[in-house]
Amino acid sequence: MKKITLVLSLMLLASLMLAACGGGAATPAPSGGTTGGLPDLGGKTITVAVENAYPPFNNIDEATGQPVGWDYDTVNEICKRLNCKPEFKQAAWDGIFPAMQAGEYDMLADGVTITAERDEIVDFSIPYVIVGQVLLVRADETRSVEEFKADAEALVGTQIATTNEIVAKENFPEERVKSFEDFGAATLALLSGDVDAVVIDTVSATGFIGENEGKLKIGGQLTSDEQLGFVFPPGSELRDQVNAALEAMKADGTLDALNKKWKLSE
């Protein structure tokens, strides 16, 4: 009986020791306020440059006077995951890359094409969508892209200092290309007949078509392989943090849903 009692006592002691060793693992570690192991920015405010003239990425809703677009929805979602607060600041496109290089903003969200030349002075996020360049034309236009190229009287508009301007000058003589401060101005010139087409990316073409129902259409494709990304000052830690959030949004379907909502993809 004593032997049995001794064995039972030893077994009980061993059980208590195992329970004590395993007790710490059962207590969850603090999450730091974010999910999925993402960086926690501790509620930090980040300044985000936007044009507010580039639908569907960013523009001012005429009905409400409020800024809307893919950039607003996506950056807000990124900050929700990283525990930061976006402060959107309207900025002109002309001169934005030197401003980013100088660190005047923490981030640029404006449907920016990733290029080797730009990558020399700023840093880019991973791509969030691939787009092409098209001709945006009036709804009653009948000329094809080749007929536009052959027509010596046809004028095309675009935005200054963009890859769209580069594509326009690659496809049309420089004297037939008119560059505007933003695509809103180029589109107004198209609607008024001052230019015959606008070289613009597919996504933004769809945005302007939606804002001018029945007045515009896509007249033909020029390119199809431009990657868009967010822009950061050189060496910014925020780039890797935003990339982590974008990867998480890709994995759980959130990025795809936002792209479809704003017609960046089908």
Short mmCIF file of C-alpha atoms in Angstrom, two decimals:
data_model
loop_
_atom_site.label_atom_id
_atom_site.label_comp_id
_atom_site.label_asym_id
_atom_site.label_seq_id
_atom_site.Cartn_x
_atom_site.Cartn_y
_atom_site.Cartn_z
CA MET A 1 0.00 0.00 0.00
CA LYS A 2 2.83 2.41 0.86
CA LYS A 3 4.46 1.64 -2.49
CA ILE A 4 1.19 2.37 -4.30
CA THR A 5 0.76 5.59 -2.32
CA LEU A 6 4.34 6.61 -3.13
CA VAL A 7 3.83 5.93 -6.86
CA LEU A 8 0.59 7.93 -6.91
CA SER A 9 2.28 10.83 -5.12
CA LEU A 10 5.14 10.85 -7.62
CA MET A 11 2.67 10.80 -10.54
CA LEU A 12 0.70 13.70 -9.05
CA LEU A 13 3.91 15.69 -8.50
CA ALA A 14 4.99 15.08 -12.12
CA SER A 15 1.59 16.23 -13.39
CA LEU A 16 1.79 19.44 -11.38
CA MET A 17 5.30 20.15 -12.69
CA LEU A 18 4.19 19.63 -16.32
CA ALA A 19 1.20 21.91 -15.81
CA ALA A 20 3.45 24.60 -14.35
CA CYS A 21 5.85 24.37 -17.31
CA GLY A 22 3.02 24.63 -19.85
CA GLY A 23 1.11 27.43 -18.11
CA GLY A 24 3.12 30.31 -19.66
CA ALA A 25 2.47 29.14 -23.24
CA ALA A 26 -1.28 29.31 -22.73
CA THR A 27 -1.18 33.08 -22.10
CA PRO A 28 -1.33 35.06 -25.39
CA ALA A 29 1.34 37.71 -25.96
CA PRO A 30 0.25 41.33 -26.42
CA SER A 31 -0.57 42.05 -30.06
CA GLY A 32 0.53 45.70 -30.11
CA GLY A 33 -2.75 46.78 -31.73
CA THR A 34 -2.19 45.34 -35.23
CA THR A 35 -3.14 42.03 -36.82
CA GLY A 36 -1.23 39.34 -38.66
CA GLY A 37 2.14 40.30 -37.22
CA LEU A 38 2.25 43.60 -39.15
CA PRO A 39 4.38 46.55 -37.97
CA ASP A 40 2.73 48.84 -35.40
CA LEU A 41 3.33 52.56 -36.08
CA GLY A 42 1.83 53.54 -32.74
CA GLY A 43 -0.80 55.91 -34.15
CA LYS A 44 1.78 57.95 -36.09
CA THR A 45 0.48 60.52 -38.60
CA ILE A 46 1.83 60.10 -42.14
CA THR A 47 1.51 62.77 -44.82
CA VAL A 48 0.20 61.46 -48.13
CA ALA A 49 0.44 63.57 -51.30
CA VAL A 50 -2.43 63.31 -53.82
CA GLU A 51 -3.49 65.39 -56.83
CA ASN A 52 -7.24 65.18 -56.26
CA ALA A 53 -7.56 65.35 -60.04
CA TYR A 54 -6.95 61.78 -61.16
CA PRO A 55 -10.06 59.58 -60.96
CA PRO A 56 -10.55 56.83 -59.96
CA PHE A 57 -7.39 57.15 -57.83
CA ASN A 58 -8.26 60.50 -56.26
CA ASN A 59 -10.60 63.39 -56.98
CA ILE A 60 -13.16 65.67 -55.35
CA ASP A 61 -16.74 64.40 -55.53
CA GLU A 62 -18.75 67.25 -57.09
CA ALA A 63 -21.93 66.23 -55.26
CA THR A 64 -20.41 66.19 -51.76
CA GLY A 65 -17.22 68.22 -52.08
CA GLN A 66 -15.40 65.36 -50.38
CA PRO A 67 -12.21 63.65 -51.62
CA VAL A 68 -12.79 60.11 -52.84
CA GLY A 69 -11.02 57.36 -54.75
CA TRP A 70 -8.95 54.22 -54.65
CA ASP A 71 -6.02 56.01 -52.99
CA TYR A 72 -8.17 57.17 -50.08
CA ASP A 73 -9.75 53.77 -49.50
CA THR A 74 -6.49 51.86 -49.84
CA VAL A 75 -4.30 54.15 -47.73
CA ASN A 76 -6.96 54.22 -45.01
CA GLU A 77 -6.99 50.42 -45.01
CA ILE A 78 -3.19 50.29 -44.88
CA CYS A 79 -3.14 52.66 -41.90
CA LYS A 80 -5.87 50.64 -40.19
CA ARG A 81 -3.57 47.63 -40.38
CA LEU A 82 -0.39 49.50 -39.41
CA ASN A 83 -1.95 51.67 -36.69
CA CYS A 84 -1.24 55.02 -38.36
CA LYS A 85 -3.24 58.10 -39.35
CA PRO A 86 -3.09 59.36 -42.95
CA GLU A 87 -3.04 63.11 -43.52
CA PHE A 88 -3.82 63.66 -47.21
CA LYS A 89 -2.32 66.78 -48.77
CA GLN A 90 -3.18 68.05 -52.23
CA ALA A 91 -0.08 68.54 -54.37
CA ALA A 92 0.55 69.51 -57.98
CA TRP A 93 2.05 66.79 -60.15
CA ASP A 94 4.69 69.09 -61.60
CA GLY A 95 7.62 68.97 -59.17
CA ILE A 96 6.27 66.14 -57.04
CA PHE A 97 9.30 63.87 -57.49
CA PRO A 98 11.85 66.44 -56.27
CA ALA A 99 9.46 67.05 -53.34
CA MET A 100 9.38 63.35 -52.56
CA GLN A 101 13.16 63.11 -52.94
CA ALA A 102 13.49 65.94 -50.39
CA GLY A 103 11.14 64.20 -47.97
CA GLU A 104 8.40 66.85 -48.05
CA TYR A 105 5.80 64.08 -47.83
CA ASP A 106 5.94 60.62 -46.28
CA MET A 107 4.20 58.98 -49.22
CA LEU A 108 2.76 59.76 -52.68
CA ALA A 109 -0.46 58.05 -53.74
CA ASP A 110 -1.37 59.04 -57.30
CA GLY A 111 -1.40 56.05 -59.65
CA VAL A 112 2.34 56.44 -60.28
CA THR A 113 4.11 54.29 -62.86
CA ILE A 114 7.26 52.58 -61.60
CA THR A 115 10.21 53.44 -63.85
CA ALA A 116 13.97 52.96 -63.59
CA GLU A 117 14.56 56.70 -63.95
CA ARG A 118 12.22 57.58 -61.10
CA ASP A 119 13.63 54.77 -58.97
CA GLU A 120 16.98 56.56 -59.01
CA ILE A 121 15.63 59.44 -56.90
CA VAL A 122 12.70 57.92 -54.94
CA ASP A 123 11.64 54.52 -53.59
CA PHE A 124 8.60 52.55 -54.75
CA SER A 125 6.30 50.07 -53.06
CA ILE A 126 5.55 46.73 -54.62
CA PRO A 127 3.15 47.13 -57.60
CA TYR A 128 -0.55 47.10 -56.80
CA VAL A 129 -1.86 46.94 -60.38
CA ILE A 130 -0.66 46.76 -64.01
CA VAL A 131 -2.21 49.13 -66.55
CA GLY A 132 -1.86 50.11 -70.20
CA GLN A 133 -1.98 53.39 -72.12
CA VAL A 134 -4.93 54.18 -74.39
CA LEU A 135 -6.39 56.95 -76.49
CA LEU A 136 -9.36 58.58 -74.79
CA VAL A 137 -11.59 60.11 -77.47
CA ARG A 138 -15.01 61.71 -77.88
CA ALA A 139 -17.94 59.29 -78.15
CA ASP A 140 -18.56 60.07 -81.83
CA GLU A 141 -14.92 59.50 -82.87
CA THR A 142 -14.46 56.92 -85.69
CA ARG A 143 -10.69 57.01 -86.35
CA SER A 144 -8.51 54.09 -85.28
CA VAL A 145 -5.13 54.52 -83.55
CA GLU A 146 -3.34 54.08 -86.88
CA GLU A 147 -5.59 56.65 -88.54
CA PHE A 148 -4.84 59.08 -85.70
CA LYS A 149 -1.12 58.58 -86.24
CA ALA A 150 -1.47 59.15 -89.99
CA ASP A 151 -3.64 62.27 -89.62
CA ALA A 152 -1.27 65.25 -89.61
CA GLU A 153 -4.03 67.50 -88.22
CA ALA A 154 -4.90 65.31 -85.22
CA LEU A 155 -3.79 66.70 -81.85
CA VAL A 156 -3.41 64.60 -78.70
CA GLY A 157 -3.37 65.82 -75.13
CA THR A 158 -1.77 64.33 -72.04
CA GLN A 159 -0.35 65.36 -68.65
CA ILE A 160 3.05 66.98 -68.43
CA ALA A 161 6.02 65.03 -66.99
CA THR A 162 4.23 61.67 -66.99
CA THR A 163 4.89 58.33 -68.66
CA ASN A 164 1.72 59.13 -70.62
CA GLU A 165 3.53 62.12 -72.13
CA ILE A 166 6.47 59.85 -73.02
CA VAL A 167 4.12 57.35 -74.73
CA ALA A 168 2.33 60.18 -76.55
CA LYS A 169 5.61 61.51 -77.98
CA GLU A 170 6.70 57.98 -78.92
CA ASN A 171 3.54 57.52 -80.98
CA PHE A 172 2.93 61.02 -82.34
CA PRO A 173 5.14 63.88 -83.58
CA GLU A 174 6.03 66.17 -80.69
CA GLU A 175 4.40 69.18 -82.35
CA ARG A 176 1.06 67.35 -82.26
CA VAL A 177 1.26 66.61 -78.51
CA LYS A 178 -0.20 69.18 -76.09
CA SER A 179 0.73 68.65 -72.43
CA PHE A 180 -1.52 69.91 -69.64
CA GLU A 181 -1.02 70.44 -65.92
CA ASP A 182 -3.38 67.56 -65.11
CA PHE A 183 -5.66 65.09 -66.87
CA GLY A 184 -8.73 67.04 -65.87
CA ALA A 185 -7.55 69.93 -68.04
CA ALA A 186 -6.60 67.56 -70.88
CA THR A 187 -10.05 65.96 -70.75
CA LEU A 188 -11.78 69.37 -70.83
CA ALA A 189 -9.70 70.23 -73.91
CA LEU A 190 -10.88 66.98 -75.51
CA LEU A 191 -14.53 67.70 -74.71
CA SER A 192 -14.24 71.24 -76.11
CA GLY A 193 -12.53 70.08 -79.30
CA ASP A 194 -9.15 71.68 -78.61
CA VAL A 195 -7.51 68.23 -78.91
CA ASP A 196 -8.76 65.11 -80.66
CA ALA A 197 -7.62 62.49 -78.13
CA VAL A 198 -5.90 62.13 -74.77
CA VAL A 199 -3.12 59.63 -74.03
CA ILE A 200 -3.97 58.24 -70.60
CA ASP A 201 -3.88 54.96 -68.70
CA THR A 202 -6.79 52.53 -68.98
CA VAL A 203 -7.95 52.94 -65.38
CA SER A 204 -8.12 56.73 -65.44
CA ALA A 205 -9.71 56.69 -68.89
CA THR A 206 -12.53 54.62 -67.38
CA GLY A 207 -12.77 57.12 -64.52
CA PHE A 208 -13.18 60.12 -66.83
CA ILE A 209 -15.66 58.21 -69.01
CA GLY A 210 -17.75 57.58 -65.90
CA GLU A 211 -17.64 61.27 -64.97
CA ASN A 212 -18.73 62.28 -68.50
CA GLU A 213 -21.36 59.67 -69.29
CA GLY A 214 -22.09 59.27 -72.99
CA LYS A 215 -19.45 61.80 -74.04
CA LEU A 216 -16.19 59.81 -74.09
CA LYS A 217 -14.88 56.36 -74.99
CA ILE A 218 -11.60 54.45 -75.37
CA GLY A 219 -10.35 54.73 -78.93
CA GLY A 220 -7.51 52.19 -78.90
CA GLN A 221 -4.60 50.68 -76.96
CA LEU A 222 -1.02 52.00 -77.08
CA THR A 223 0.77 50.01 -74.32
CA SER A 224 -0.21 47.34 -71.78
CA ASP A 225 2.57 46.77 -69.24
CA GLU A 226 2.94 49.64 -66.73
CA GLN A 227 3.22 48.75 -63.03
CA LEU A 228 1.81 51.29 -60.55
CA GLY A 229 3.06 51.75 -56.99
CA PHE A 230 3.22 54.12 -54.02
CA VAL A 231 6.20 56.50 -53.81
CA PHE A 232 8.45 57.21 -50.78
CA PRO A 233 11.50 59.36 -50.03
CA PRO A 234 14.79 57.48 -50.51
CA GLY A 235 15.53 55.09 -47.64
CA SER A 236 12.10 55.50 -46.04
CA GLU A 237 11.25 52.82 -43.45
CA LEU A 238 7.59 53.34 -44.33
CA ARG A 239 8.04 51.60 -47.68
CA ASP A 240 8.68 48.17 -46.14
CA GLN A 241 5.86 48.70 -43.64
CA VAL A 242 3.39 49.59 -46.42
CA ASN A 243 4.65 46.64 -48.48
CA ALA A 244 3.87 44.31 -45.56
CA ALA A 245 0.32 45.69 -45.39
CA LEU A 246 -0.12 45.38 -49.17
CA GLU A 247 1.05 41.76 -49.09
CA ALA A 248 -1.47 41.03 -46.33
CA MET A 249 -4.21 42.75 -48.34
CA LYS A 250 -3.30 40.69 -51.39
CA ALA A 251 -3.38 37.48 -49.35
CA ASP A 252 -6.82 38.06 -47.81
CA GLY A 253 -8.47 39.46 -50.97
CA THR A 254 -8.90 43.04 -49.72
CA LEU A 255 -6.66 44.57 -52.42
CA ASP A 256 -8.47 42.70 -55.18
CA ALA A 257 -11.84 43.88 -53.80
CA LEU A 258 -10.67 47.52 -53.75
CA ASN A 259 -9.27 47.21 -57.29
CA LYS A 260 -12.62 45.89 -58.51
CA LYS A 261 -14.61 48.52 -56.60
CA TRP A 262 -12.72 51.34 -58.31
CA LYS A 263 -12.42 49.47 -61.63
CA LEU A 264 -8.64 49.07 -61.55
CA SER A 265 -9.34 45.47 -62.56
CA GLU A 266 -12.27 43.38 -63.74
#
